[in-house]
Short mmCIF file of C-alpha atoms and ligand atoms in Angstrom, two decimals:
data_model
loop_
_atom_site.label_atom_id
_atom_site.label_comp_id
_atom_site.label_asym_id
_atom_site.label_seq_id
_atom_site.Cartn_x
_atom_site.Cartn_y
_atom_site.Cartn_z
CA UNK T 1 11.24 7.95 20.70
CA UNK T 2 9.95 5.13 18.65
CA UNK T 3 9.52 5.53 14.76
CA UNK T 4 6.76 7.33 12.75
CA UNK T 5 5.04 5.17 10.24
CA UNK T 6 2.27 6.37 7.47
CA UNK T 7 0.17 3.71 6.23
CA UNK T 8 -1.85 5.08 3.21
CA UNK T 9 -5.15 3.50 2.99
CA UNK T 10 -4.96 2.65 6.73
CA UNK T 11 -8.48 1.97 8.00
CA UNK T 12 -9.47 -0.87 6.27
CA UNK T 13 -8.06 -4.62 4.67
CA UNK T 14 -4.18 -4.68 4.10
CA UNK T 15 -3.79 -1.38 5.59
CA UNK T 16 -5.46 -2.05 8.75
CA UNK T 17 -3.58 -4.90 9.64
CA UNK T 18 -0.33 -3.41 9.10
CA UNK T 19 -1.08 -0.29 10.86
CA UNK T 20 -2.15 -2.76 13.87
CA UNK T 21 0.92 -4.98 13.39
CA UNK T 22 3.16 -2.09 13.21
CA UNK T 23 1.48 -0.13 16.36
CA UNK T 24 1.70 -3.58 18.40
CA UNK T 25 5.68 -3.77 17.38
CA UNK T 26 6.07 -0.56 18.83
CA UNK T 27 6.17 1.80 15.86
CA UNK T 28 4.16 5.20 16.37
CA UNK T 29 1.62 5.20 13.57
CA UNK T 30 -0.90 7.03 11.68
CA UNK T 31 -2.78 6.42 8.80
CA UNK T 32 -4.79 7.84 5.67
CA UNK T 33 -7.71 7.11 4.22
CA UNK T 34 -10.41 8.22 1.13
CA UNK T 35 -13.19 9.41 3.14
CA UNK T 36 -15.23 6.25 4.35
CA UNK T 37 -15.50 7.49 7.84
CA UNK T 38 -17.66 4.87 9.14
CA UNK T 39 -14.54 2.65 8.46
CA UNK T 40 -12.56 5.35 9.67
CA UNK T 41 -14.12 6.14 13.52
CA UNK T 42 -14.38 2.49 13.75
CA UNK T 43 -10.61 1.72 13.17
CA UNK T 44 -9.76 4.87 15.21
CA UNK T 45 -11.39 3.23 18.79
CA UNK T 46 -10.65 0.08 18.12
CA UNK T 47 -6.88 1.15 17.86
CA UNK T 48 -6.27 4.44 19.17
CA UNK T 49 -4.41 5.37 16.00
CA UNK T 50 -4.55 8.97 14.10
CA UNK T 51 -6.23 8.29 11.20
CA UNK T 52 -6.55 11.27 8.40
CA UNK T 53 -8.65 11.62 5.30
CA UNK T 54 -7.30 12.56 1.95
CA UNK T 55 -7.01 11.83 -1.80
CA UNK T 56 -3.50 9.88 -2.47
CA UNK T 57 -4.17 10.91 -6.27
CA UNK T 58 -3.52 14.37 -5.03
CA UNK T 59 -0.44 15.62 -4.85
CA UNK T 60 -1.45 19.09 -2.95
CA UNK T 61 -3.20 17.19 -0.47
CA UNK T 62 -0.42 14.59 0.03
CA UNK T 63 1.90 18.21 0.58
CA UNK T 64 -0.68 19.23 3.09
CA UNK T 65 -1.09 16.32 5.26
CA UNK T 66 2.25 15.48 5.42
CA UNK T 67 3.01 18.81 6.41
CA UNK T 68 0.48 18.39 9.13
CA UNK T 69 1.33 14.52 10.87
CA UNK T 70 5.11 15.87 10.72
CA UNK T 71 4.05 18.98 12.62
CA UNK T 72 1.41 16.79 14.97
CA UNK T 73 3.47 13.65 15.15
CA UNK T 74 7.49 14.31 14.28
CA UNK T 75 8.90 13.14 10.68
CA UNK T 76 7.69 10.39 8.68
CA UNK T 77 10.57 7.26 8.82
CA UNK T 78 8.52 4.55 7.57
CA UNK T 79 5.89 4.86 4.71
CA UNK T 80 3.44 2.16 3.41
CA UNK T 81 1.94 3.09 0.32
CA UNK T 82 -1.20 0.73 0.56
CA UNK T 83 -3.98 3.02 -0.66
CA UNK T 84 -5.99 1.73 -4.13
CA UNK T 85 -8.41 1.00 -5.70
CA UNK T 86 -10.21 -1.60 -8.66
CA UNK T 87 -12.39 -0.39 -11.64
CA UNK T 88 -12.31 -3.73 -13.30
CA UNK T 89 -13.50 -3.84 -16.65
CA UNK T 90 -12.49 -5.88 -20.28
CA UNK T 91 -10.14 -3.27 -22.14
CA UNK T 92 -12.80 -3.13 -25.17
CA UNK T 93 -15.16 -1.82 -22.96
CA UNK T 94 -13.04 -0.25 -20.38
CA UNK T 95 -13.63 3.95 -20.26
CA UNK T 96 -10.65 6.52 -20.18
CA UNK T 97 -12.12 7.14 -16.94
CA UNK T 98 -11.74 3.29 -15.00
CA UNK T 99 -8.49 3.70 -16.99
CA UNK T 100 -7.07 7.15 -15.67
CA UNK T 101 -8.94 7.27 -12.01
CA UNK T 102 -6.95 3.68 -10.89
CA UNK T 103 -3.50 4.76 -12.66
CA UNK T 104 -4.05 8.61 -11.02
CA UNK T 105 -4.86 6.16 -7.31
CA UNK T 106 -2.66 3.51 -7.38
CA UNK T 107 0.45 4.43 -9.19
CA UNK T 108 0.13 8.30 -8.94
CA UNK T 109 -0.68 7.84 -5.18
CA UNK T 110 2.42 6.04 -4.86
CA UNK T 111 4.56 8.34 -6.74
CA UNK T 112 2.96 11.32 -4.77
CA UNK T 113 4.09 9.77 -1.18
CA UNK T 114 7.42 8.93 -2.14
CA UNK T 115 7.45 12.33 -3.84
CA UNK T 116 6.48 14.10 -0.32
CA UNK T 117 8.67 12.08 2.38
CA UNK T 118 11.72 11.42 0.60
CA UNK T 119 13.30 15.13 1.27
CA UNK T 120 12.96 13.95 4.67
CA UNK T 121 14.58 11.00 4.75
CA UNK T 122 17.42 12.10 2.48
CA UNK T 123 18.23 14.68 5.31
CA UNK T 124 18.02 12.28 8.22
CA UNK T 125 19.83 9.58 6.17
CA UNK T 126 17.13 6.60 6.92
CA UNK T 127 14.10 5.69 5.34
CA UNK T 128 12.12 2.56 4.76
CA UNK T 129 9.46 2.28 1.80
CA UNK T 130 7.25 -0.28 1.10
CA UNK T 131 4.78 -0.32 -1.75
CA UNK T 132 1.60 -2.75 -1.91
CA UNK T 133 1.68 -3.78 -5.54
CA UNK T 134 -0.11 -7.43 -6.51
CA UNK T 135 0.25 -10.84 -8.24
CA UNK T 136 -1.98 -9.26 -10.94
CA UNK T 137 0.53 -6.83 -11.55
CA UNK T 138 3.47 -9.72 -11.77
CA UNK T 139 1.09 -11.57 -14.41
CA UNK T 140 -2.06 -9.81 -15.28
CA UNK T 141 -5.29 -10.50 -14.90
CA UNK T 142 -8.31 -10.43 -17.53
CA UNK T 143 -10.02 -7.25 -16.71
CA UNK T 144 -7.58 -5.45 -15.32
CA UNK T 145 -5.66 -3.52 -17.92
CA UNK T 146 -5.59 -0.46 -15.72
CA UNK T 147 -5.20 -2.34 -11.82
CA UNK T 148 -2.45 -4.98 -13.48
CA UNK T 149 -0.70 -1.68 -15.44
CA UNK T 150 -0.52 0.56 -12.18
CA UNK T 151 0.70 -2.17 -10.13
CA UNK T 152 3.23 -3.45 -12.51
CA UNK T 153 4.16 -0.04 -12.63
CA UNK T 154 4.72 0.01 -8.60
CA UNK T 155 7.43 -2.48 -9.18
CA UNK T 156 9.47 -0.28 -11.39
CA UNK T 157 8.95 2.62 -9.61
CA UNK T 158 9.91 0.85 -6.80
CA UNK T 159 13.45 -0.63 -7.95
CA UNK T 160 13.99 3.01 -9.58
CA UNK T 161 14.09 5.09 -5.99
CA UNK T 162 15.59 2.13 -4.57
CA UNK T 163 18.79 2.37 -6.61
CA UNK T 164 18.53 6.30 -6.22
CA UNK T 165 18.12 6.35 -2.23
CA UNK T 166 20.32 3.02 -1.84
CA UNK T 167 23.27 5.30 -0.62
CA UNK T 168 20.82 7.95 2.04
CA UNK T 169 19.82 4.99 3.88
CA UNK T 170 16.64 4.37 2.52
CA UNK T 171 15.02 1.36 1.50
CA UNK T 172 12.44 0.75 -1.01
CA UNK T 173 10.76 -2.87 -1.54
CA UNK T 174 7.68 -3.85 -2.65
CA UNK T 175 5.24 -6.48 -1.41
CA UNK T 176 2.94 -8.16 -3.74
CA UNK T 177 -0.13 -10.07 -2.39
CA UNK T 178 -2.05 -12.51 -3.74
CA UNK T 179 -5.94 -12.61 -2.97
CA UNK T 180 -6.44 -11.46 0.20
CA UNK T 181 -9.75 -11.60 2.32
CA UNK T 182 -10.84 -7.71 2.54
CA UNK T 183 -13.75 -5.45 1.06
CA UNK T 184 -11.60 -5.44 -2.39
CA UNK T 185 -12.17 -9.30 -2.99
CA UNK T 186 -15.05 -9.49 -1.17
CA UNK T 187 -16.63 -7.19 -4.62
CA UNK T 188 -15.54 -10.04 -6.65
CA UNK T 189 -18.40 -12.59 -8.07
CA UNK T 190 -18.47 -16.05 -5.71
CA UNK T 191 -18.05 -18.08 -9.15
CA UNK T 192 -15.40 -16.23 -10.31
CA UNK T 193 -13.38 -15.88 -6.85
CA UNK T 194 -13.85 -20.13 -6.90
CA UNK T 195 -11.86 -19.98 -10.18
CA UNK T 196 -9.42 -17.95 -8.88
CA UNK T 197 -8.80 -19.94 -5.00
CA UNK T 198 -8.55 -23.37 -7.55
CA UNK T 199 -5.32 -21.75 -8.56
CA UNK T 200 -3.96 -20.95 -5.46
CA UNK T 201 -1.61 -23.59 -4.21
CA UNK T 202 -2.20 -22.99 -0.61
CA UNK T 203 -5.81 -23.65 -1.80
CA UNK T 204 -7.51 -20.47 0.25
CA UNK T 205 -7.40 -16.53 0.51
CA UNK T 206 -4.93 -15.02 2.33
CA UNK T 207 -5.39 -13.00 5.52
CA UNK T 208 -4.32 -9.30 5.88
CA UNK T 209 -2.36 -10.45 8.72
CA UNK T 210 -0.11 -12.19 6.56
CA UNK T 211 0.53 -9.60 4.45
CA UNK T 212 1.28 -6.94 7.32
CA UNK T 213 4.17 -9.92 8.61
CA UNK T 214 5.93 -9.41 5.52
CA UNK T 215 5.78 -5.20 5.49
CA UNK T 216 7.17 -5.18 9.20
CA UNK T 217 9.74 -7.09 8.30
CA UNK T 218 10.71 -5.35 5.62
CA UNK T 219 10.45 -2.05 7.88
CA UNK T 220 12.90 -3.47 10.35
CA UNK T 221 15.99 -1.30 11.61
CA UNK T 222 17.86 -4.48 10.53
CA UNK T 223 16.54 -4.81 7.00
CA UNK T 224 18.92 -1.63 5.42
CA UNK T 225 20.39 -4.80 3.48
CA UNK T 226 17.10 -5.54 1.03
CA UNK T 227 16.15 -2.85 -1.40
CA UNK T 228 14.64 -2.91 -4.51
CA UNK T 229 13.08 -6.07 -3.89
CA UNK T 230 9.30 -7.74 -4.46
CA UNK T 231 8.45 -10.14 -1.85
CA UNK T 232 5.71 -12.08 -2.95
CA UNK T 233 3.00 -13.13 -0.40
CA UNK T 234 0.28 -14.73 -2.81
CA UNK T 235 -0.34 -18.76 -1.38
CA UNK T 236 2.49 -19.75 -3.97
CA UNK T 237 0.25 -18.27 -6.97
CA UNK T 238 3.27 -16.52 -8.52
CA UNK T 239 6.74 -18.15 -8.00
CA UNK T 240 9.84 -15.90 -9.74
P1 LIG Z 301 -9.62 -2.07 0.82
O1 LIG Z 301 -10.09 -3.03 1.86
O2 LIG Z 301 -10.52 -1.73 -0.31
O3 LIG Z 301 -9.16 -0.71 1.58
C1 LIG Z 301 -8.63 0.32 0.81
C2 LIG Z 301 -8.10 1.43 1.70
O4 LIG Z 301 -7.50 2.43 0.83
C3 LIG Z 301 -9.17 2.15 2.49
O5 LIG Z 301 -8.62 2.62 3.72
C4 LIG Z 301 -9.52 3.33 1.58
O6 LIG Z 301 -10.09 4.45 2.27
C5 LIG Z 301 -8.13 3.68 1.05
N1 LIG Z 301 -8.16 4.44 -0.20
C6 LIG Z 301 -8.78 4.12 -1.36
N2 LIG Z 301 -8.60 5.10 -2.28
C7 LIG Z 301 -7.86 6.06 -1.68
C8 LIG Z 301 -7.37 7.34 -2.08
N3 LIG Z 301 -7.60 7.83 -3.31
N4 LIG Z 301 -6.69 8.08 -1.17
C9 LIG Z 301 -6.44 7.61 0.07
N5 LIG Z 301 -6.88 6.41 0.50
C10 LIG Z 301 -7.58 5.64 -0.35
O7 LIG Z 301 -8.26 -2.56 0.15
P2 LIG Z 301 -7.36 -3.87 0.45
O8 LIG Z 301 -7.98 -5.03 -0.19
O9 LIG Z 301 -6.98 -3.90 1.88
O10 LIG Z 301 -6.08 -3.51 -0.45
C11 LIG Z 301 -5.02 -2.73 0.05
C12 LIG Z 301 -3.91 -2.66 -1.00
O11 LIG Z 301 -3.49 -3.99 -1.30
C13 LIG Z 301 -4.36 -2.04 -2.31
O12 LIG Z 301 -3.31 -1.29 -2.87
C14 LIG Z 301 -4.64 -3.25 -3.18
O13 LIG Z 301 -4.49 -2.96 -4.56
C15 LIG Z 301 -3.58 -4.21 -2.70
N6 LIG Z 301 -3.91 -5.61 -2.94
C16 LIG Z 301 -5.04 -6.16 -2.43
C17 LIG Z 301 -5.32 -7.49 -2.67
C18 LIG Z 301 -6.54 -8.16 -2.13
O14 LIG Z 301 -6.79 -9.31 -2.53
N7 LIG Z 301 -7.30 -7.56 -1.25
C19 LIG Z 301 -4.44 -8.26 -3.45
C20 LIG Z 301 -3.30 -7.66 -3.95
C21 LIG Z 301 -3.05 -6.33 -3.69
P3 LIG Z 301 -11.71 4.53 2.47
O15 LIG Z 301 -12.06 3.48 3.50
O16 LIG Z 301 -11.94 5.91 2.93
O17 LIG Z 301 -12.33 4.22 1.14
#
C-alpha cells in the first residue's frame, strides 16, 4: 500500500495544492482544516480526499485526530505542517492576543504535529516532515512581529528534530514561500501587494502549485539524504 500523508491546513491555498499534487503522485492523503466547511465540502468533491476539522493550536485535538486517521486510514508517514494563520499588525499597536493566537497556530501547531506522529515514525524507522515556514520569517516583514517570529521559529524547530530523528529515518525540511496567490495574500491591500511584487525578481506571485513541487520532492522515498534543510521557493526574493 501506498503512503499516508497529513496535510494540515489542507482545503485551501498551499495546502490544497499539495494535498492534490501528492494524491495525483500516488500518496494516500488526508487533510485538516479550521472549520471553514464551505472550503472544506468543496475541496472534498472536487478531490475525493478525507478532509477533517480541528484546531492545530490544540494539542488534545491533534492527539485525537491522529488517533482517528491512523485508526481510519493506517499510520501517518508523511506530514505537512501547512496550517496558519496572519494577524498583521505594527508591534506598538499589536495586542497580546494577534501576538499569542498566531505563535499558539503557526509555531505551536507545528510543534503539536511533530509532537503527535513522531512516536510513530521512530517505531517504523521512516518519516518525512515538511514545515511551511516563509520569506518573512527568513527576513521579516513590517507588521509582522508575531507571523515573521513563528515562522522563523519553524526553521529552528525544524533543524532541531532533524538532527534528533536524522538516525530513525526521518526527515525534517522546511519550505519557505514567497508570496503566493491564495486567500492569505489575497487580504493584503492592492497598493501594498504592488510594493511587495516590485521586489520580486521573477516580477509576479507565485502559484500554490509551485510550492506543492517543492514539498513532494522533498517527501520522496529517495530524498532520506536532505534533512534539516529550508528550500526557498519565493521568485528569487530571498537568496541564502
Ligand atoms: P490559506 O489559503 O489562508 O489556507 C489556510 C488553511 O489552513 C486552511 O485550510 C485553514 O482552514 C487552515 N487553518 C488555519 N488555521 C488553522 C488551525 N488553527 N487549525 C487547523 N487548520 C487551520 O493559507 P495559504 O496562503 O495557503 O498558506 C498556507 C501556509 O503557507 C501557511 O502556513 C502560510 O503561513 C504559509 N505561507 C503562505 C504564503 C502566501 O503568500 N500565501 C507565503 C508564505 C508562507 P479553514 O479553511 O477551515 O480556515
Amino acid at each position: 500500500m501506498s503512503r499516508l500523508a497529513l496535510v494540515t491546513g489542507g482545503t485551501r491555498g498551499i495546502g490544497a495544492a499539495t494535498a492534490r499534487l501528492l494524491k495525483d503522485s500516488g500518496l494516500r492523503v488526508v487533510v485538516s482544516y479550521a472549520g471553514n466547511e464551505t472550503s472544506a465540502q468543496r475541496f472534498r468533491e472536487a478531490t475525493g480526499i478525507p478532509a477533517y476539522a480541528w484546531d492545530v493550536s490544540d494539542l488534545a485535538a491533534c492527539e485525537r485526530a491522529v488517533e482517528r486517521i491512523v485508526a481510519e486510514h493506517g499510520p501517518v508517514e508523511v506530514l505537512v505542517n501547512n496550517a496558519g494563520i496572519t494577524h498583521d499588525g505594527m508591534l506598538h499597536k499589536m495586542t497580546h492576543d494577534a501576538w499569542q493566537s498566531v505563535i499558539d497556530v503557526d509555531l505551536g501547531g507545528c510543534f503539536n504535529m511533530c509532537r503527535v506522529v513522531i512516536a510513530g515514525m521512530r517505531e517504523r524507522g521512516f518519516g518525512r516532515i515538511v514545515n511551511i515556514s516563509s520569506v518573512n520569517g527568513q527576513e521579516g516583514q513590517l507588521g509582522q512581529a508575531n507571523y515573521a517570529a513563528a515562522k522563523a521559529g519553524m526553521l529552528g524547530l525544524t533543524k532541531a528534530i532533524a538532527r534528533e530523528e536524522a538516525a530513525k529515518g526521518i526527515t525534517v525540511n522546511a519550505v519557505a514561500p514567497g508570496y503566493t496567490a491564495t486567500d492569505m495574500v489575497a487580504a493584503v491591500p492592492q497598493n501594498i501587494l504592488d510594493g511587495i511584487i516590485a521586489r520580486i525578481p521573477v516580477g509576479r506571485l507565485g502559484q500554490p502549485e509551485e510550492i506543492a513541487r517543492a514539498v513532494l520532492f522533498l517527501v520522496a522515498d529517495e530524498a532520506g539524504f536532505i534533512t534539516g534543510a529550508t528550500l526557498s521557493v519565493c521568485g528569487g526574493q530571498h537568496m541564502d
